[in-house]
Coordinates of C-alpha atoms in Angstrom, one line a residue:
X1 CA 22.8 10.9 17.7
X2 CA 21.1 7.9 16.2
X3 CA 20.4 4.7 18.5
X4 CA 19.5 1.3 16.1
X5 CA 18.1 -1.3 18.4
X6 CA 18.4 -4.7 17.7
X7 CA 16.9 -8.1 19.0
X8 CA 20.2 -9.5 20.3
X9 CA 23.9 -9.5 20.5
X10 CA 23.9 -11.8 17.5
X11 CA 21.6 -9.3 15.6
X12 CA 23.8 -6.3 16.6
X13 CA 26.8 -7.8 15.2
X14 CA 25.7 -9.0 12.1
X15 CA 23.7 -5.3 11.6
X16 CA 27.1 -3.8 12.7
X17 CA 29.6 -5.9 10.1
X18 CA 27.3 -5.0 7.3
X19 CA 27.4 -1.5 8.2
X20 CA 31.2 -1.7 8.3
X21 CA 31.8 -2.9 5.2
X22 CA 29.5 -0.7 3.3
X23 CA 31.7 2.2 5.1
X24 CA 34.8 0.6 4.2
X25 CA 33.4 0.2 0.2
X26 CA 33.2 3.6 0.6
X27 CA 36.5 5.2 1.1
X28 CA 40.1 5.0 -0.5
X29 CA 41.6 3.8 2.4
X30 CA 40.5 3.6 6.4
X31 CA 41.1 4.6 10.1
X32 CA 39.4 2.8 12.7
X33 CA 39.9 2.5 16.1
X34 CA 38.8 -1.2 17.5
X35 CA 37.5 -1.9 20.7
X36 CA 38.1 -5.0 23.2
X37 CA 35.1 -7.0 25.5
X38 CA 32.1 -9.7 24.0
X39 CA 30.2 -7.7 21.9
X40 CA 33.4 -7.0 19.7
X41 CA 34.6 -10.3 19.6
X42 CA 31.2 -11.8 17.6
X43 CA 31.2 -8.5 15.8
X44 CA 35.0 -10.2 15.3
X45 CA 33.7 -13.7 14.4
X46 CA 30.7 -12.2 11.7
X47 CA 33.3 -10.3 9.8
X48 CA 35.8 -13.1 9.7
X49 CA 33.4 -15.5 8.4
X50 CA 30.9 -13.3 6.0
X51 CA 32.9 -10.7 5.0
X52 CA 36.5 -12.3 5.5
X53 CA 36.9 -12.3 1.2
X54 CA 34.6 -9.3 0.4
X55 CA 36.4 -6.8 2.1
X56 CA 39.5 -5.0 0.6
X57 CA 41.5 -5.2 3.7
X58 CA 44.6 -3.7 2.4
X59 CA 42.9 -0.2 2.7
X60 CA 41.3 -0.8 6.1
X61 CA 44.2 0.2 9.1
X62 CA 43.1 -0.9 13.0
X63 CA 44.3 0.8 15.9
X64 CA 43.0 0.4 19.5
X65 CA 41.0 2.6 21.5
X66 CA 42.7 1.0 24.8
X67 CA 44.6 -1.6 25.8
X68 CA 45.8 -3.7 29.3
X69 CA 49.1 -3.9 30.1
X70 CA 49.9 -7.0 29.2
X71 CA 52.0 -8.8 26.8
X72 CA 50.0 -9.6 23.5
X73 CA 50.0 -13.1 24.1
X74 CA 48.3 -12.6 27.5
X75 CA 44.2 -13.6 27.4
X76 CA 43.2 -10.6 28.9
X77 CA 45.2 -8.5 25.9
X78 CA 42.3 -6.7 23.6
X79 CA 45.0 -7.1 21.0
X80 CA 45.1 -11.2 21.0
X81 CA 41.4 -11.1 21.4
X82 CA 41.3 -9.3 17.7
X83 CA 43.6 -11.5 16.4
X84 CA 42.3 -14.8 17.5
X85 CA 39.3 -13.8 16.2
X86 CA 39.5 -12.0 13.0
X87 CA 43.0 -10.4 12.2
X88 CA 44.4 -14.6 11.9
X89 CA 41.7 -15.3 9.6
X90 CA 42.0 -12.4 7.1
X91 CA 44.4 -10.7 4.5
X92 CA 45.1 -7.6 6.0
X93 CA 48.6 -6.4 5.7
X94 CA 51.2 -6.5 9.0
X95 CA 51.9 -2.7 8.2
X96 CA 48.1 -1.6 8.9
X97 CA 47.8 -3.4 12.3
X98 CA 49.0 -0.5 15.1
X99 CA 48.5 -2.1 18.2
X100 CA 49.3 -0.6 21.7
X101 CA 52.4 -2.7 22.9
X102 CA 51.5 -3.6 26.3
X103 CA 54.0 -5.3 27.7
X104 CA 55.8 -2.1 27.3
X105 CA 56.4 0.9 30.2
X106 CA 52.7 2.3 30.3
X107 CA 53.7 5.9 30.3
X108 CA 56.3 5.9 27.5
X109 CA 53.6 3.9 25.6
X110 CA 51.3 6.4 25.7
X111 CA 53.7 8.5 24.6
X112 CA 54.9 6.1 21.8
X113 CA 51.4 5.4 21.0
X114 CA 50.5 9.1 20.6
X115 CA 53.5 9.7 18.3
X116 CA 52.1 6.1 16.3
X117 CA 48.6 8.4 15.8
X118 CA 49.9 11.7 14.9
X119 CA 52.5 9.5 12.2
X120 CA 49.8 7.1 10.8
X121 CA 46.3 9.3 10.7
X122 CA 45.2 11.8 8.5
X123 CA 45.3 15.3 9.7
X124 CA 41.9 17.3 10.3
X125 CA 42.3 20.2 12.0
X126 CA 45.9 19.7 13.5
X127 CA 44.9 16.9 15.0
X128 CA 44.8 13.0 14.0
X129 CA 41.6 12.2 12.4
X130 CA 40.1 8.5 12.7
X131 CA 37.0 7.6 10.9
X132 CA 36.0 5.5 12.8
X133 CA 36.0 4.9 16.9
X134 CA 34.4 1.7 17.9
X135 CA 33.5 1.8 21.3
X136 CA 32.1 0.3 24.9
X137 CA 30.7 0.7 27.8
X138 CA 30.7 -0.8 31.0
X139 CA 28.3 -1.4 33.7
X140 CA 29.5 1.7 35.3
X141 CA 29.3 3.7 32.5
X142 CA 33.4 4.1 31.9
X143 CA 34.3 4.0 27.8
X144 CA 37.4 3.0 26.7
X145 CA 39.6 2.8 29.7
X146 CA 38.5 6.1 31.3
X147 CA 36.3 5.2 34.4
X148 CA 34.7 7.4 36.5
X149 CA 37.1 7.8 38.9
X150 CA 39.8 8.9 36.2
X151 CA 36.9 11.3 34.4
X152 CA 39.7 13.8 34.5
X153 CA 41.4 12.1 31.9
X154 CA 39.1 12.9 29.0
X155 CA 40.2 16.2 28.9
X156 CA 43.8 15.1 28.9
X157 CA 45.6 17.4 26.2
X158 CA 47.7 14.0 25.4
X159 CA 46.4 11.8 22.9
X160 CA 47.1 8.5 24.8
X161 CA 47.0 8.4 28.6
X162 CA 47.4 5.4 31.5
X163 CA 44.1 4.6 34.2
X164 CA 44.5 2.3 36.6
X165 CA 41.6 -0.1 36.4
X166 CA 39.7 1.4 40.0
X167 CA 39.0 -2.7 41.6
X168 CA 41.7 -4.2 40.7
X169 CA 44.5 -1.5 39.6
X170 CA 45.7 -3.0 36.6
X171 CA 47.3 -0.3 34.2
X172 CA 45.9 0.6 30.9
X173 CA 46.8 2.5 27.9
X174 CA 44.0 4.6 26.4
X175 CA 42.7 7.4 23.7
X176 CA 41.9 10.5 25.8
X177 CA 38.4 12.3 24.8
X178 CA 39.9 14.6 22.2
X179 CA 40.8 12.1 19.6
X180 CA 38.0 10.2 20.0
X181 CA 35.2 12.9 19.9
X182 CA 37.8 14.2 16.9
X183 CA 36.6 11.3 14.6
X184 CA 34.3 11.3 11.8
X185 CA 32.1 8.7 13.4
X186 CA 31.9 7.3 16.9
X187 CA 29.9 4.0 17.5
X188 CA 29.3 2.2 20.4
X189 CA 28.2 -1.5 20.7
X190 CA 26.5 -1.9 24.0
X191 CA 24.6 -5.4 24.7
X192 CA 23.7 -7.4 28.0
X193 CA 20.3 -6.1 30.8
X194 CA 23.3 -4.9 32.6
X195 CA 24.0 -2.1 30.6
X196 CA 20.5 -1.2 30.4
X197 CA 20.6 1.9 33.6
X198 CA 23.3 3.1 32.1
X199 CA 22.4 3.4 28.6
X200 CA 19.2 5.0 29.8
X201 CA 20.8 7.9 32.1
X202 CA 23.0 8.4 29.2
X203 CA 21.1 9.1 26.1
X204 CA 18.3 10.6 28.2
X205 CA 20.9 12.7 30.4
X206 CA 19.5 11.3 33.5
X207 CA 20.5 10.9 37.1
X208 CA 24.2 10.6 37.4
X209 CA 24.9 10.6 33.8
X210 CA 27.3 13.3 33.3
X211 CA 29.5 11.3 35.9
X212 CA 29.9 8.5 33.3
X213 CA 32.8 8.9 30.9
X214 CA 30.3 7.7 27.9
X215 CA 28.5 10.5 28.3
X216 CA 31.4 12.3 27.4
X217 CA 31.3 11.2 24.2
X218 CA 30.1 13.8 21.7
X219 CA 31.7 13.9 17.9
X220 CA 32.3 16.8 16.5
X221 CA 31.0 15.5 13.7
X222 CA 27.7 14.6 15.4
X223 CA 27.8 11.3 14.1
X224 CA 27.5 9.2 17.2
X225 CA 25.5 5.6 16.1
X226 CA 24.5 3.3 19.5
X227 CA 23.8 -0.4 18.3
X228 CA 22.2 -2.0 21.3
X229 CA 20.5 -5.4 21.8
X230 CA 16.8 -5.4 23.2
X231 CA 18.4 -5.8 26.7
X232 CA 20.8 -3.2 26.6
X233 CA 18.0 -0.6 25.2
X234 CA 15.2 -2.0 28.0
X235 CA 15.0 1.3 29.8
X236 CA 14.8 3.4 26.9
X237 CA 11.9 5.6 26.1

């Protein structure tokens, strides 16, 4: 595990784009799983407007690591966050966007979304291979959309399942822990004094930590990169 600390959220995301794109100049073609929330989004912006004409889109292919249940025109969709804010403003072919449709029956989603994986990614081991999951984490230490509550779910044997948000009980679509700790490279981008307990108790395996689903996270590949802000990484050693 590596953990680059950086002075801001600004700082994170411009670290984080140039990082990306060196990783992108360095395959044939590219998997990566996207994540929604406010560090994304500048992360979103940076890309769009420095890297926007240096990148070779047509080999890069998003997916989403979860996704609300809402149509993609709704403001709380992760999709319409991605495209407002960098798929509108770049050349990436319509073919290599796979997004989770929303607006669709949660469960058969899942289903149609695990079927979408197992078509689109390369194969490593019998099982879809990203390389690379961009991820989250929320104050109370849930990734993706698996919260505490639904901690179960990691271990789902599906690739895709549905959480119901634990406050307000809106349904979600997201990767399961197998896929995800499948990938080549797992990064999470984790900014805000908020996060900072939590980010703590889970790179130093304290207090409740193992009740967190980031914790969970744990590549096979043991490439697992945190980019935090100064804020995020306060309660670090």
């Amino acid at each position: 595990m590596e953990t680059r600390i950086f002075e801001n959220k600004e700082t994170v995301a411009k670290s984080f784009s140039a990082y990306l794109s060196d990783l992108i100049s360095s395959k044939a073609e590219i998997h990566i799983a996207l994540s929604g929330g406010s560090t994304p989004k500048i992360v979103f912006d940076e890309l769009a407007a420095e890297y926007g004409d240096k990148i070779d889109w047509k080999k890069v292919h998003f997916y989403w690591g979860d996704e609300r249940c809402v149509p993609p025109s709704d403001s709380e969709s992760n999709f319409k966050m991605t495209q407002d804010h960098l798929l509108s403003k770049i050349q990436i072919p319509a073919e290599n966007v796979h997004r989770i449709q929303g607006e669709n029956e949660p469960v058969q989603e899942a289903k149609r979304y695990s079927h979408v994986l197992e078509k689109q990614l390369p194969s490593q081991n019998g099982m879809p291979h990203f390389d690379l999951v961009i991820l989250g984490m929320g104050d109370d230490g849930h990734t993706a959309s698996i919260f505490p509550d639904s901690i179960d779910q990691w271990e789902a044997e599906d690739l895709c399942v549905t959480v119901a948000h634990p406050v307000s009980g809106q349904i979600r679509v997201s990767l399961s822990g197998g896929i995800i700790n499948h990938a080549e490279t797992v990064a999470f981008l984790v900014t805000g004094k908020s996060k900072a307990e939590k980010v703590r108790e889970v790179i130093q395996k304290e207090g409740n930590f193992d009740s967190y689903p980031a914790s969970l996270v744990k590549p096979e590949s043991g490439n697992l990169i945190w980019f935090l802000d100064e804020d995020a990484a306060a309660d670090l050693r």
